[in-house]
PDB file of C-alpha atoms in Angstrom:
ATOM      1  CA  MET A   1      98.571 106.285 -75.738  1.00  0.00           C
ATOM      2  CA  THR A   2      97.776 108.074 -72.470  1.00  0.00           C
ATOM      3  CA  ASP A   3      99.930 107.928 -69.266  1.00  0.00           C
ATOM      4  CA  THR A   4      97.313 107.057 -66.623  1.00  0.00           C
ATOM      5  CA  SER A   5      99.916 106.435 -63.808  1.00  0.00           C
ATOM      6  CA  THR A   6     100.973 110.030 -63.673  1.00  0.00           C
ATOM      7  CA  PRO A   7      98.549 112.300 -61.825  1.00  0.00           C
ATOM      8  CA  TYR A   8      96.960 115.121 -63.861  1.00  0.00           C
ATOM      9  CA  ALA A   9      98.458 117.849 -61.811  1.00  0.00           C
ATOM     10  CA  VAL A  10     101.976 116.553 -62.356  1.00  0.00           C
ATOM     11  CA  LEU A  11     101.319 116.380 -66.070  1.00  0.00           C
ATOM     12  CA  LEU A  12      99.873 119.965 -65.890  1.00  0.00           C
ATOM     13  CA  ALA A  13     103.000 121.233 -64.255  1.00  0.00           C
ATOM     14  CA  ARG A  14     105.102 119.539 -66.803  1.00  0.00           C
ATOM     15  CA  ASP A  15     103.064 121.058 -69.571  1.00  0.00           C
ATOM     16  CA  ILE A  16     103.265 124.537 -68.011  1.00  0.00           C
ATOM     17  CA  SER A  17     107.092 124.240 -67.680  1.00  0.00           C
ATOM     18  CA  HIS A  18     107.282 123.239 -71.332  1.00  0.00           C
ATOM     19  CA  ARG A  19     104.989 126.093 -72.466  1.00  0.00           C
ATOM     20  CA  LEU A  20     107.066 128.620 -70.549  1.00  0.00           C
ATOM     21  CA  GLY A  21     110.094 127.465 -72.537  1.00  0.00           C
ATOM     22  CA  LEU A  22     108.129 127.902 -75.778  1.00  0.00           C
ATOM     23  CA  LEU A  23     107.031 131.406 -74.596  1.00  0.00           C
ATOM     24  CA  ALA A  24     110.580 132.356 -73.996  1.00  0.00           C
ATOM     25  CA  ASP A  25     111.540 131.178 -77.510  1.00  0.00           C
ATOM     26  CA  HIS A  26     108.664 133.185 -78.972  1.00  0.00           C
ATOM     27  CA  LEU A  27     109.645 136.287 -76.921  1.00  0.00           C
ATOM     28  CA  ALA A  28     113.219 136.030 -78.224  1.00  0.00           C
ATOM     29  CA  LYS A  29     111.890 136.199 -81.798  1.00  0.00           C
ATOM     30  CA  ALA A  30     108.985 138.652 -81.336  1.00  0.00           C
ATOM     31  CA  ASP A  31     108.730 141.998 -82.829  1.00  0.00           C
ATOM     32  CA  PRO A  32     108.565 144.806 -80.311  1.00  0.00           C
ATOM     33  CA  ALA A  33     104.704 145.095 -80.313  1.00  0.00           C
ATOM     34  CA  GLU A  34     104.295 141.452 -79.769  1.00  0.00           C
ATOM     35  CA  ALA A  35     106.999 141.457 -77.076  1.00  0.00           C
ATOM     36  CA  ALA A  36     105.153 144.233 -75.245  1.00  0.00           C
ATOM     37  CA  ARG A  37     101.922 142.272 -75.325  1.00  0.00           C
ATOM     38  CA  ILE A  38     103.638 139.005 -74.153  1.00  0.00           C
ATOM     39  CA  MET A  39     105.361 140.910 -71.252  1.00  0.00           C
ATOM     40  CA  ASN A  40     102.074 142.548 -70.217  1.00  0.00           C
ATOM     41  CA  GLN A  41     100.755 138.988 -69.682  1.00  0.00           C
ATOM     42  CA  VAL A  42     103.908 137.978 -67.881  1.00  0.00           C
ATOM     43  CA  LEU A  43     104.229 141.006 -65.607  1.00  0.00           C
ATOM     44  CA  ASP A  44     100.585 141.377 -64.496  1.00  0.00           C
ATOM     45  CA  SER A  45     100.915 141.083 -60.649  1.00  0.00           C
ATOM     46  CA  GLU A  46      97.424 139.592 -60.330  1.00  0.00           C
ATOM     47  CA  SER A  47      96.647 137.410 -63.298  1.00  0.00           C
ATOM     48  CA  GLY A  48      99.954 137.311 -65.197  1.00  0.00           C
ATOM     49  CA  ILE A  49     102.641 134.543 -64.994  1.00  0.00           C
ATOM     50  CA  LEU A  50     104.435 136.266 -62.210  1.00  0.00           C
ATOM     51  CA  GLY A  51     101.341 136.847 -60.165  1.00  0.00           C
ATOM     52  CA  ARG A  52     100.135 133.292 -60.669  1.00  0.00           C
ATOM     53  CA  THR A  53     103.568 131.951 -59.794  1.00  0.00           C
ATOM     54  CA  GLY A  54     103.524 133.888 -56.525  1.00  0.00           C
ATOM     55  CA  THR A  55     100.075 132.438 -55.746  1.00  0.00           C
ATOM     56  CA  LEU A  56     101.406 128.970 -56.549  1.00  0.00           C
ATOM     57  CA  LEU A  57     104.400 129.408 -54.222  1.00  0.00           C
ATOM     58  CA  ALA A  58     102.268 130.754 -51.430  1.00  0.00           C
ATOM     59  CA  THR A  59      99.975 127.752 -51.783  1.00  0.00           C
ATOM     60  CA  ALA A  60     102.940 125.435 -51.664  1.00  0.00           C
ATOM     61  CA  SER A  61     104.073 127.172 -48.516  1.00  0.00           C
ATOM     62  CA  HIS A  62     100.689 126.752 -46.827  1.00  0.00           C
ATOM     63  CA  TYR A  63     100.628 123.077 -47.911  1.00  0.00           C
ATOM     64  CA  ALA A  64     104.186 122.508 -46.521  1.00  0.00           C
ATOM     65  CA  LYS A  65     103.237 124.079 -43.246  1.00  0.00           C
ATOM     66  CA  GLU A  66     100.032 122.207 -42.804  1.00  0.00           C
ATOM     67  CA  HIS A  67     101.670 118.911 -43.642  1.00  0.00           C
ATOM     68  CA  ALA A  68     104.960 119.361 -41.708  1.00  0.00           C
ATOM     69  CA  HIS A  69     105.750 116.894 -38.993  1.00  0.00           C
ATOM     70  CA  PRO A  70     105.071 118.164 -35.428  1.00  0.00           C
ATOM     71  CA  GLY A  71     108.107 119.880 -34.115  1.00  0.00           C
ATOM     72  CA  ALA A  72     109.732 120.120 -37.539  1.00  0.00           C
ATOM     73  CA  GLU A  73     111.780 123.272 -38.333  1.00  0.00           C
ATOM     74  CA  PRO A  74     109.856 125.762 -40.474  1.00  0.00           C
ATOM     75  CA  GLY A  75     112.575 125.684 -43.171  1.00  0.00           C
ATOM     76  CA  LEU A  76     110.623 124.586 -46.319  1.00  0.00           C
ATOM     77  CA  TRP A  77     107.383 126.391 -45.768  1.00  0.00           C
ATOM     78  CA  GLN A  78     109.166 129.573 -44.578  1.00  0.00           C
ATOM     79  CA  ASP A  79     111.505 129.556 -47.565  1.00  0.00           C
ATOM     80  CA  LEU A  80     108.459 129.049 -49.860  1.00  0.00           C
ATOM     81  CA  ALA A  81     106.600 131.868 -48.162  1.00  0.00           C
ATOM     82  CA  ARG A  82     109.558 134.271 -48.473  1.00  0.00           C
ATOM     83  CA  THR A  83     110.000 133.381 -52.152  1.00  0.00           C
ATOM     84  CA  ALA A  84     106.193 133.925 -52.705  1.00  0.00           C
ATOM     85  CA  ASN A  85     106.501 137.344 -51.122  1.00  0.00           C
ATOM     86  CA  SER A  86     109.615 138.133 -53.140  1.00  0.00           C
ATOM     87  CA  VAL A  87     107.975 137.156 -56.475  1.00  0.00           C
ATOM     88  CA  HIS A  88     104.902 139.205 -55.509  1.00  0.00           C
ATOM     89  CA  ASP A  89     107.040 142.298 -54.660  1.00  0.00           C
ATOM     90  CA  HIS A  90     109.084 141.983 -57.867  1.00  0.00           C
ATOM     91  CA  ALA A  91     105.890 141.459 -59.814  1.00  0.00           C
ATOM     92  CA  LEU A  92     104.571 144.697 -58.565  1.00  0.00           C
ATOM     93  CA  ASP A  93     107.823 146.579 -59.247  1.00  0.00           C
ATOM     94  CA  LEU A  94     108.106 145.075 -62.713  1.00  0.00           C
ATOM     95  CA  GLU A  95     104.400 145.737 -63.538  1.00  0.00           C
ATOM     96  CA  MET A  96     105.095 149.517 -62.876  1.00  0.00           C
ATOM     97  CA  GLN A  97     107.895 149.258 -65.501  1.00  0.00           C
ATOM     98  CA  ALA A  98     105.688 147.497 -68.124  1.00  0.00           C
ATOM     99  CA  GLY A  99     105.581 150.734 -70.102  1.00  0.00           C
ATOM    100  CA  GLU A 100     109.211 150.210 -70.965  1.00  0.00           C
ATOM    101  CA  PHE A 101     108.125 147.377 -73.257  1.00  0.00           C
ATOM    102  CA  HIS A 102     105.568 149.678 -74.836  1.00  0.00           C
ATOM    103  CA  ALA A 103     108.330 152.138 -75.540  1.00  0.00           C
ATOM    104  CA  LEU A 104     109.800 149.530 -77.818  1.00  0.00           C
ATOM    105  CA  THR A 105     106.816 149.721 -80.065  1.00  0.00           C
ATOM    106  CA  GLY A 106     107.004 153.538 -80.422  1.00  0.00           C
ATOM    107  CA  LYS A 107     103.497 153.773 -79.117  1.00  0.00           C
ATOM    108  CA  PRO A 108     102.526 155.067 -75.680  1.00  0.00           C
ATOM    109  CA  ALA A 109     101.614 152.527 -72.953  1.00  0.00           C
ATOM    110  CA  PRO A 110      97.886 152.191 -72.352  1.00  0.00           C
ATOM    111  CA  ALA A 111      96.649 154.520 -69.539  1.00  0.00           C
ATOM    112  CA  PRO A 112      95.966 152.730 -66.298  1.00  0.00           C
ATOM    113  CA  ASN A 113      92.331 152.382 -65.322  1.00  0.00           C
ATOM    114  CA  PRO A 114      91.205 155.408 -63.394  1.00  0.00           C
ATOM    115  CA  PRO A 115      89.845 154.811 -59.902  1.00  0.00           C
ATOM    116  CA  PRO A 116      86.151 154.481 -59.719  1.00  0.00           C
ATOM    117  CA  ALA A 117      84.205 157.711 -59.215  1.00  0.00           C
ATOM    118  CA  PRO A 118      82.421 158.098 -55.881  1.00  0.00           C
ATOM    119  CA  SER A 119      78.836 157.235 -55.929  1.00  0.00           C
ATOM    120  CA  ALA A 120      76.321 160.050 -56.263  1.00  0.00           C
ATOM    121  CA  GLY A 121      74.991 159.504 -52.757  1.00  0.00           C
ATOM    122  CA  ARG A 122      78.375 160.295 -51.039  1.00  0.00           C
ATOM    123  CA  LYS A 123      79.245 163.657 -52.715  1.00  0.00           C
ATOM    124  CA  GLY A 124      79.366 166.506 -50.278  1.00  0.00           C
ATOM    125  CA  ARG A 125      76.945 165.088 -47.658  1.00  0.00           C
ATOM    126  CA  ARG A 126      77.783 164.902 -44.007  1.00  0.00           C
TER     127      ARG A 126
END
């Protein structure tokens, strides 16, 4: 039986919350190599859980600001924006520490992607 009275996005948020709990349970039982792989997915500041959470909070802030009553104090949207910024900053800090999880495996962390090489047309020409 499907609940048609609850909007899909609300069900999605409920499912994601549930799955985060499951992920925490798996992490608690994971061997070091698996824990490192899990945490790489969590700590990625762009496409990981923290990165996506920051984006969700920033979106919520924009939504709250756009739909605030005229003359309303900025409280909610401003708090959401600060939280989004904080999550983003912490995600960047933690992403730099992701190698700590690789240390648990006894294997070196994968090397970061090198910056792209300059194109041939730009070398030494002025």
